[in-house]
């Protein structure tokens, strides 16, 4: 499979993250070497009935390819039509979210809730694979609902029997959310029991931990999420042991990120950029005070000027 061949060349991919992995973020991740990127998760209902409303989530360019779209929902039948639409839009991979632990998602019986309903998991996979046609389907899941209900191997078996090509495992339970340590032994166990392409995810924060996951679990690739926020450099750091971004480079990328967001989302983009400043400038003296000044400004040129003034600091 061409997509898997591409990932194997540099087996480090960007995780789908709600509120983060939009077009500007993905562009930067690809520039710094991520072999695969994903959209933010998007509901199958919205893809079918409110395409205009989620057009920003579904937007991508050739520069980002290969790119996957991550779908979630509680109606397995809708995954068929949503997958067909996503194929027509040109996505390279259709990913099913069985792992989101957020209350607002779980309350609708979507995301990680589906660890409690394996029949729904099976129907969702079947419909997605059918709708995707020749485009590969992946799933992203957790270890299980709680410590007494760890069913990732059961879901993997269902996935393998019904045409899924890639599995990403975040080895925490839903009740853990993002607390405690992820259990990499579950990734290792999954790799031992499944013939599919396995991507590990969880607690990868730098080059050392990325390769540690590969080596300890024998997974085929590593997915990086929170550690890449405001830090697209992590992919280049993993690839090149001698590379370390200078502060000036971080500022240049922060400016590029800001301008991409502004061009893509207008004033809303300026507001969304505020959550990234602390990441880009954290190594500088008085970073907290500087961030406070940046987040109250809403003029893109003024912010650009403020960021430029930090260079060579």
mmCIF file of C-alpha atoms in Angstrom:
data_model
loop_
_atom_site.group_PDB
_atom_site.id
_atom_site.type_symbol
_atom_site.label_atom_id
_atom_site.label_comp_id
_atom_site.label_asym_id
_atom_site.label_seq_id
_atom_site.Cartn_x
_atom_site.Cartn_y
_atom_site.Cartn_z
ATOM 1 C CA UNK A 1 0.000 0.000 0.000
ATOM 2 C CA UNK A 2 1.510 3.299 -1.139
ATOM 3 C CA UNK A 3 0.468 5.201 1.988
ATOM 4 C CA UNK A 4 2.097 2.716 4.335
ATOM 5 C CA UNK A 5 5.265 2.784 2.213
ATOM 6 C CA UNK A 6 5.385 6.569 2.613
ATOM 7 C CA UNK A 7 4.929 6.363 6.377
ATOM 8 C CA UNK A 8 7.617 3.689 6.691
ATOM 9 C CA UNK A 9 10.228 6.043 5.190
ATOM 10 C CA UNK A 10 9.892 8.254 8.280
ATOM 11 C CA UNK A 11 7.499 6.591 10.738
ATOM 12 C CA UNK A 12 6.446 9.653 12.711
ATOM 13 C CA UNK A 13 3.010 11.160 12.145
ATOM 14 C CA UNK A 14 0.966 14.042 13.506
ATOM 15 C CA UNK A 15 -2.063 13.130 15.625
ATOM 16 C CA UNK A 16 -5.522 14.502 14.870
ATOM 17 C CA UNK A 17 -6.271 17.055 17.601
ATOM 18 C CA UNK A 18 -9.529 18.978 17.964
ATOM 19 C CA UNK A 19 -8.876 22.700 18.061
ATOM 20 C CA UNK A 20 -5.338 22.346 16.744
ATOM 21 C CA UNK A 21 -4.703 20.339 13.577
ATOM 22 C CA UNK A 22 -6.161 22.796 11.107
ATOM 23 C CA UNK A 23 -4.607 23.731 7.758
ATOM 24 C CA UNK A 24 -1.970 26.162 9.145
ATOM 25 C CA UNK A 25 -0.811 23.709 11.822
ATOM 26 C CA UNK A 26 -0.597 20.831 9.348
ATOM 27 C CA UNK A 27 1.406 22.868 6.838
ATOM 28 C CA UNK A 28 4.068 23.513 9.480
ATOM 29 C CA UNK A 29 4.128 19.883 10.613
ATOM 30 C CA UNK A 30 4.623 18.677 7.043
ATOM 31 C CA UNK A 31 7.354 21.259 6.419
ATOM 32 C CA UNK A 32 9.255 19.899 9.398
ATOM 33 C CA UNK A 33 8.880 16.307 8.302
ATOM 34 C CA UNK A 34 5.691 14.653 9.601
ATOM 35 C CA UNK A 35 5.028 11.791 7.174
ATOM 36 C CA UNK A 36 1.259 11.905 7.668
ATOM 37 C CA UNK A 37 -1.122 14.519 9.040
ATOM 38 C CA UNK A 38 -4.807 14.494 9.970
ATOM 39 C CA UNK A 39 -7.680 16.923 10.114
ATOM 40 C CA UNK A 40 -9.352 17.716 13.394
ATOM 41 C CA UNK A 41 -12.070 15.183 14.119
ATOM 42 C CA UNK A 42 -15.314 15.975 12.325
ATOM 43 C CA UNK A 43 -18.746 14.449 12.852
ATOM 44 C CA UNK A 44 -20.169 12.293 10.095
ATOM 45 C CA UNK A 45 -23.485 14.132 10.456
ATOM 46 C CA UNK A 46 -21.801 17.464 9.764
ATOM 47 C CA UNK A 47 -19.905 16.097 6.774
ATOM 48 C CA UNK A 48 -23.205 14.994 5.235
ATOM 49 C CA UNK A 49 -25.627 17.727 6.316
ATOM 50 C CA UNK A 50 -23.535 20.792 7.206
ATOM 51 C CA UNK A 51 -20.604 20.682 4.802
ATOM 52 C CA UNK A 52 -20.309 24.468 4.691
ATOM 53 C CA UNK A 53 -20.160 24.645 8.486
ATOM 54 C CA UNK A 54 -17.194 22.254 8.607
ATOM 55 C CA UNK A 55 -15.543 23.422 5.386
ATOM 56 C CA UNK A 56 -12.561 24.811 7.309
ATOM 57 C CA UNK A 57 -11.984 21.418 8.930
ATOM 58 C CA UNK A 58 -12.210 19.587 5.609
ATOM 59 C CA UNK A 59 -10.046 22.078 3.700
ATOM 60 C CA UNK A 60 -6.567 20.949 2.720
ATOM 61 C CA UNK A 61 -3.955 21.524 0.018
ATOM 62 C CA UNK A 62 -1.598 19.287 -1.960
ATOM 63 C CA UNK A 63 1.268 20.436 0.268
ATOM 64 C CA UNK A 64 -0.275 18.500 3.163
ATOM 65 C CA UNK A 65 -0.639 15.160 1.404
ATOM 66 C CA UNK A 66 -0.727 12.450 2.469
ATOM 67 C CA UNK A 67 -3.546 13.527 4.753
ATOM 68 C CA UNK A 68 -6.198 11.633 6.672
ATOM 69 C CA UNK A 69 -9.622 12.832 7.765
ATOM 70 C CA UNK A 70 -10.840 11.704 11.184
ATOM 71 C CA UNK A 71 -14.552 10.939 11.495
ATOM 72 C CA UNK A 72 -16.634 10.442 14.624
ATOM 73 C CA UNK A 73 -20.281 9.801 15.296
ATOM 74 C CA UNK A 74 -22.903 7.567 16.896
ATOM 75 C CA UNK A 75 -24.775 6.397 13.799
ATOM 76 C CA UNK A 76 -22.872 3.680 11.964
ATOM 77 C CA UNK A 77 -24.966 4.121 8.818
ATOM 78 C CA UNK A 78 -23.797 7.705 8.356
ATOM 79 C CA UNK A 79 -20.164 6.623 8.143
ATOM 80 C CA UNK A 80 -20.816 5.121 4.706
ATOM 81 C CA UNK A 81 -21.975 8.379 3.135
ATOM 82 C CA UNK A 82 -19.439 10.497 5.031
ATOM 83 C CA UNK A 83 -16.597 8.253 3.868
ATOM 84 C CA UNK A 84 -17.777 8.512 0.253
ATOM 85 C CA UNK A 85 -17.793 12.302 0.518
ATOM 86 C CA UNK A 86 -14.307 12.366 2.028
ATOM 87 C CA UNK A 87 -12.992 10.143 -0.755
ATOM 88 C CA UNK A 88 -14.451 12.545 -3.324
ATOM 89 C CA UNK A 89 -12.659 15.420 -1.581
ATOM 90 C CA UNK A 90 -9.328 13.666 -2.118
ATOM 91 C CA UNK A 91 -8.312 12.430 1.330
ATOM 92 C CA UNK A 92 -5.706 9.659 1.410
ATOM 93 C CA UNK A 93 -7.014 7.923 4.538
ATOM 94 C CA UNK A 94 -10.298 7.717 6.436
ATOM 95 C CA UNK A 95 -9.776 7.414 10.193
ATOM 96 C CA UNK A 96 -12.499 6.404 12.649
ATOM 97 C CA UNK A 97 -12.335 7.925 16.118
ATOM 98 C CA UNK A 98 -12.955 5.308 18.798
ATOM 99 C CA UNK A 99 -10.738 7.098 21.300
ATOM 100 C CA UNK A 100 -11.910 10.614 22.131
ATOM 101 C CA UNK A 101 -12.558 10.693 25.901
ATOM 102 C CA UNK A 102 -14.183 14.148 26.026
ATOM 103 C CA UNK A 103 -17.472 14.204 27.932
ATOM 104 C CA UNK A 104 -19.324 16.088 25.189
ATOM 105 C CA UNK A 105 -18.383 13.349 22.702
ATOM 106 C CA UNK A 106 -18.906 10.366 25.011
ATOM 107 C CA UNK A 107 -22.330 11.705 26.047
ATOM 108 C CA UNK A 108 -23.456 11.317 22.431
ATOM 109 C CA UNK A 109 -22.265 7.680 22.441
ATOM 110 C CA UNK A 110 -19.382 8.460 20.083
ATOM 111 C CA UNK A 111 -15.592 8.392 20.427
ATOM 112 C CA UNK A 112 -14.319 6.300 23.338
ATOM 113 C CA UNK A 113 -17.890 5.384 24.313
ATOM 114 C CA UNK A 114 -17.821 2.802 21.535
ATOM 115 C CA UNK A 115 -15.442 0.672 23.577
ATOM 116 C CA UNK A 116 -18.673 -0.252 25.391
ATOM 117 C CA UNK A 117 -20.490 -1.321 22.216
ATOM 118 C CA UNK A 118 -18.485 -3.680 20.009
ATOM 119 C CA UNK A 119 -21.456 -4.343 17.737
ATOM 120 C CA UNK A 120 -21.552 -0.637 16.914
ATOM 121 C CA UNK A 121 -17.781 -0.718 16.384
ATOM 122 C CA UNK A 122 -18.174 -3.516 13.849
ATOM 123 C CA UNK A 123 -21.026 -1.829 11.976
ATOM 124 C CA UNK A 124 -19.181 1.489 11.934
ATOM 125 C CA UNK A 125 -16.073 -0.135 10.480
ATOM 126 C CA UNK A 126 -18.024 -2.086 7.861
ATOM 127 C CA UNK A 127 -19.866 1.001 6.646
ATOM 128 C CA UNK A 128 -16.746 3.141 6.568
ATOM 129 C CA UNK A 129 -14.729 0.560 4.626
ATOM 130 C CA UNK A 130 -17.598 0.171 2.174
ATOM 131 C CA UNK A 131 -17.878 3.928 1.685
ATOM 132 C CA UNK A 132 -14.132 4.419 1.388
ATOM 133 C CA UNK A 133 -13.787 1.980 -1.505
ATOM 134 C CA UNK A 134 -10.115 1.791 -2.504
ATOM 135 C CA UNK A 135 -9.035 4.411 0.057
ATOM 136 C CA UNK A 136 -7.588 2.810 3.225
ATOM 137 C CA UNK A 137 -9.415 3.017 6.541
ATOM 138 C CA UNK A 138 -7.753 3.317 9.943
ATOM 139 C CA UNK A 139 -9.058 3.408 13.495
ATOM 140 C CA UNK A 140 -7.785 5.237 16.552
ATOM 141 C CA UNK A 141 -8.706 3.696 19.880
ATOM 142 C CA UNK A 142 -7.816 3.460 23.549
ATOM 143 C CA UNK A 143 -6.967 0.445 25.696
ATOM 144 C CA UNK A 144 -10.576 0.230 26.815
ATOM 145 C CA UNK A 145 -13.246 1.958 28.866
ATOM 146 C CA UNK A 146 -11.655 1.383 32.286
ATOM 147 C CA UNK A 147 -9.197 -0.950 34.016
ATOM 148 C CA UNK A 148 -11.807 -3.699 34.183
ATOM 149 C CA UNK A 149 -12.749 -3.395 30.526
ATOM 150 C CA UNK A 150 -9.662 -3.332 28.318
ATOM 151 C CA UNK A 151 -10.850 -4.581 24.949
ATOM 152 C CA UNK A 152 -8.353 -3.142 22.474
ATOM 153 C CA UNK A 153 -7.458 -6.623 21.209
ATOM 154 C CA UNK A 154 -11.127 -7.406 20.574
ATOM 155 C CA UNK A 155 -11.543 -4.209 18.572
ATOM 156 C CA UNK A 156 -8.317 -4.919 16.676
ATOM 157 C CA UNK A 157 -9.664 -8.336 15.692
ATOM 158 C CA UNK A 158 -12.903 -6.787 14.449
ATOM 159 C CA UNK A 159 -10.893 -4.207 12.505
ATOM 160 C CA UNK A 160 -8.681 -6.843 10.898
ATOM 161 C CA UNK A 161 -11.645 -8.994 9.892
ATOM 162 C CA UNK A 162 -13.454 -6.079 8.257
ATOM 163 C CA UNK A 163 -10.890 -4.384 6.060
ATOM 164 C CA UNK A 164 -9.128 -1.833 8.276
ATOM 165 C CA UNK A 165 -5.485 -1.310 7.269
ATOM 166 C CA UNK A 166 -4.035 0.759 10.140
ATOM 167 C CA UNK A 167 -4.658 0.877 13.897
ATOM 168 C CA UNK A 168 -3.507 3.641 16.222
ATOM 169 C CA UNK A 169 -3.552 2.805 19.921
ATOM 170 C CA UNK A 170 -3.419 5.363 22.711
ATOM 171 C CA UNK A 171 -2.845 3.003 25.648
ATOM 172 C CA UNK A 172 -4.878 4.735 28.312
ATOM 173 C CA UNK A 173 -8.468 3.922 29.244
ATOM 174 C CA UNK A 174 -11.271 6.373 28.708
ATOM 175 C CA UNK A 175 -11.582 6.958 32.450
ATOM 176 C CA UNK A 176 -7.895 7.868 32.604
ATOM 177 C CA UNK A 177 -8.449 10.651 30.064
ATOM 178 C CA UNK A 178 -4.859 11.956 29.763
ATOM 179 C CA UNK A 179 -3.852 11.303 33.369
ATOM 180 C CA UNK A 180 -1.194 8.902 34.570
ATOM 181 C CA UNK A 181 1.184 7.111 32.243
ATOM 182 C CA UNK A 182 0.173 5.463 29.004
ATOM 183 C CA UNK A 183 0.832 1.718 29.063
ATOM 184 C CA UNK A 184 3.151 1.000 26.156
ATOM 185 C CA UNK A 185 2.917 -2.719 26.934
ATOM 186 C CA UNK A 186 -0.532 -2.574 25.333
ATOM 187 C CA UNK A 187 1.008 -1.306 22.085
ATOM 188 C CA UNK A 188 3.535 -4.130 22.181
ATOM 189 C CA UNK A 189 0.770 -6.657 22.839
ATOM 190 C CA UNK A 190 -1.323 -5.269 19.992
ATOM 191 C CA UNK A 191 1.615 -5.544 17.594
ATOM 192 C CA UNK A 192 2.145 -9.166 18.647
ATOM 193 C CA UNK A 193 -1.510 -10.063 18.067
ATOM 194 C CA UNK A 194 -2.363 -8.094 14.926
ATOM 195 C CA UNK A 195 -1.144 -8.315 11.334
ATOM 196 C CA UNK A 196 -2.139 -4.711 10.664
ATOM 197 C CA UNK A 197 0.092 -1.634 10.536
ATOM 198 C CA UNK A 198 0.254 -0.439 14.147
ATOM 199 C CA UNK A 199 0.841 3.158 15.210
ATOM 200 C CA UNK A 200 1.662 3.875 18.844
ATOM 201 C CA UNK A 201 0.533 7.059 20.564
ATOM 202 C CA UNK A 202 0.932 8.464 24.068
ATOM 203 C CA UNK A 203 3.611 10.203 26.152
ATOM 204 C CA UNK A 204 5.978 10.834 23.258
ATOM 205 C CA UNK A 205 7.533 14.199 24.056
ATOM 206 C CA UNK A 206 10.857 14.295 22.225
ATOM 207 C CA UNK A 207 13.303 12.415 19.995
ATOM 208 C CA UNK A 208 14.376 10.055 22.759
ATOM 209 C CA UNK A 209 10.860 8.975 23.729
ATOM 210 C CA UNK A 210 9.832 8.652 20.064
ATOM 211 C CA UNK A 211 12.551 6.114 19.329
ATOM 212 C CA UNK A 212 12.030 4.487 22.705
ATOM 213 C CA UNK A 213 8.418 3.741 21.766
ATOM 214 C CA UNK A 214 9.480 2.290 18.415
ATOM 215 C CA UNK A 215 12.103 0.076 20.004
ATOM 216 C CA UNK A 216 10.192 -1.051 23.100
ATOM 217 C CA UNK A 217 6.861 -1.799 21.436
ATOM 218 C CA UNK A 218 7.956 -2.779 17.892
ATOM 219 C CA UNK A 219 5.119 -0.615 16.572
ATOM 220 C CA UNK A 220 5.337 0.365 12.904
ATOM 221 C CA UNK A 221 5.054 4.114 13.470
ATOM 222 C CA UNK A 222 4.675 6.687 16.220
ATOM 223 C CA UNK A 223 1.951 9.326 16.447
ATOM 224 C CA UNK A 224 2.817 12.621 18.118
ATOM 225 C CA UNK A 225 0.104 14.870 19.515
ATOM 226 C CA UNK A 226 0.406 17.386 22.329
ATOM 227 C CA UNK A 227 4.213 17.552 22.094
ATOM 228 C CA UNK A 228 3.875 19.026 18.592
ATOM 229 C CA UNK A 229 1.653 21.941 19.660
ATOM 230 C CA UNK A 230 3.644 25.099 18.996
ATOM 231 C CA UNK A 231 6.536 22.757 18.292
ATOM 232 C CA UNK A 232 6.464 21.475 14.703
ATOM 233 C CA UNK A 233 10.252 21.294 15.073
ATOM 234 C CA UNK A 234 9.880 17.996 16.925
ATOM 235 C CA UNK A 235 9.680 16.078 13.642
ATOM 236 C CA UNK A 236 12.964 17.524 12.382
ATOM 237 C CA UNK A 237 14.551 16.927 15.794
ATOM 238 C CA UNK A 238 13.562 13.260 15.542
ATOM 239 C CA UNK A 239 14.976 12.994 12.016
ATOM 240 C CA UNK A 240 18.211 14.876 12.665
ATOM 241 C CA UNK A 241 19.916 14.310 16.001
ATOM 242 C CA UNK A 242 22.137 17.371 15.497
ATOM 243 C CA UNK A 243 19.230 19.745 14.835
ATOM 244 C CA UNK A 244 17.912 22.130 17.460
ATOM 245 C CA UNK A 245 15.802 25.152 16.480
ATOM 246 C CA UNK A 246 17.201 28.541 17.417
ATOM 247 C CA UNK A 247 14.962 31.024 19.182
ATOM 248 C CA UNK A 248 14.947 33.175 16.041
ATOM 249 C CA UNK A 249 13.719 30.200 14.013
ATOM 250 C CA UNK A 250 10.939 29.627 16.527
ATOM 251 C CA UNK A 251 9.888 33.262 16.204
ATOM 252 C CA UNK A 252 9.966 33.080 12.401
ATOM 253 C CA UNK A 253 7.686 30.040 12.501
ATOM 254 C CA UNK A 254 5.403 31.717 15.052
ATOM 255 C CA UNK A 255 5.037 34.637 12.627
ATOM 256 C CA UNK A 256 4.364 32.263 9.742
ATOM 257 C CA UNK A 257 1.798 30.399 11.857
ATOM 258 C CA UNK A 258 0.084 33.678 12.759
ATOM 259 C CA UNK A 259 -0.091 34.834 9.141
ATOM 260 C CA UNK A 260 -1.396 31.480 7.927
ATOM 261 C CA UNK A 261 -4.120 31.540 10.582
ATOM 262 C CA UNK A 262 -5.036 35.132 9.749
ATOM 263 C CA UNK A 263 -5.232 34.402 6.028
ATOM 264 C CA UNK A 264 -7.279 31.262 6.655
ATOM 265 C CA UNK A 265 -9.633 32.456 9.417
ATOM 266 C CA UNK A 266 -9.329 36.246 9.622
ATOM 267 C CA UNK A 267 -9.710 37.841 13.064
ATOM 268 C CA UNK A 268 -10.707 34.482 14.504
ATOM 269 C CA UNK A 269 -7.302 33.188 13.462
ATOM 270 C CA UNK A 270 -5.597 35.903 15.521
ATOM 271 C CA UNK A 271 -7.584 34.787 18.560
ATOM 272 C CA UNK A 272 -6.754 31.124 17.950
ATOM 273 C CA UNK A 273 -3.051 31.946 17.714
ATOM 274 C CA UNK A 274 -3.102 33.054 21.353
ATOM 275 C CA UNK A 275 -2.952 29.472 22.605
ATOM 276 C CA UNK A 276 0.386 28.962 20.829
ATOM 277 C CA UNK A 277 2.451 31.943 22.001
ATOM 278 C CA UNK A 278 3.567 30.389 25.279
ATOM 279 C CA UNK A 279 4.943 27.379 23.386
ATOM 280 C CA UNK A 280 6.907 29.416 20.869
ATOM 281 C CA UNK A 281 8.460 31.857 23.365
ATOM 282 C CA UNK A 282 8.799 29.727 26.512
ATOM 283 C CA UNK A 283 12.613 29.737 26.452
ATOM 284 C CA UNK A 284 12.899 33.514 26.673
ATOM 285 C CA UNK A 285 13.197 35.623 29.821
ATOM 286 C CA UNK A 286 9.882 37.158 30.981
ATOM 287 C CA UNK A 287 7.966 34.874 28.586
ATOM 288 C CA UNK A 288 4.816 35.074 30.710
ATOM 289 C CA UNK A 289 4.725 38.884 30.625
ATOM 290 C CA UNK A 290 5.448 38.969 26.898
ATOM 291 C CA UNK A 291 2.638 36.498 26.246
ATOM 292 C CA UNK A 292 0.195 38.699 28.181
ATOM 293 C CA UNK A 293 0.989 41.565 25.823
ATOM 294 C CA UNK A 294 0.653 39.391 22.730
ATOM 295 C CA UNK A 295 -2.760 37.967 23.639
ATOM 296 C CA UNK A 296 -4.440 41.352 24.130
ATOM 297 C CA UNK A 297 -3.385 42.597 20.699
ATOM 298 C CA UNK A 298 -5.672 41.893 17.738
ATOM 299 C CA UNK A 299 -3.822 43.576 14.873
ATOM 300 C CA UNK A 300 -1.790 41.074 12.859
ATOM 301 C CA UNK A 301 0.884 43.583 11.817
ATOM 302 C CA UNK A 302 1.365 44.856 15.359
ATOM 303 C CA UNK A 303 1.711 41.301 16.664
ATOM 304 C CA UNK A 304 4.185 40.528 13.894
ATOM 305 C CA UNK A 305 6.219 43.567 14.920
ATOM 306 C CA UNK A 306 6.149 42.540 18.579
ATOM 307 C CA UNK A 307 7.374 39.060 17.687
ATOM 308 C CA UNK A 308 10.144 40.403 15.459
ATOM 309 C CA UNK A 309 11.378 42.559 18.326
ATOM 310 C CA UNK A 310 11.992 39.386 20.335
ATOM 311 C CA UNK A 311 14.527 38.074 17.830
ATOM 312 C CA UNK A 312 18.163 38.084 18.908
ATOM 313 C CA UNK A 313 16.915 38.530 22.460
#
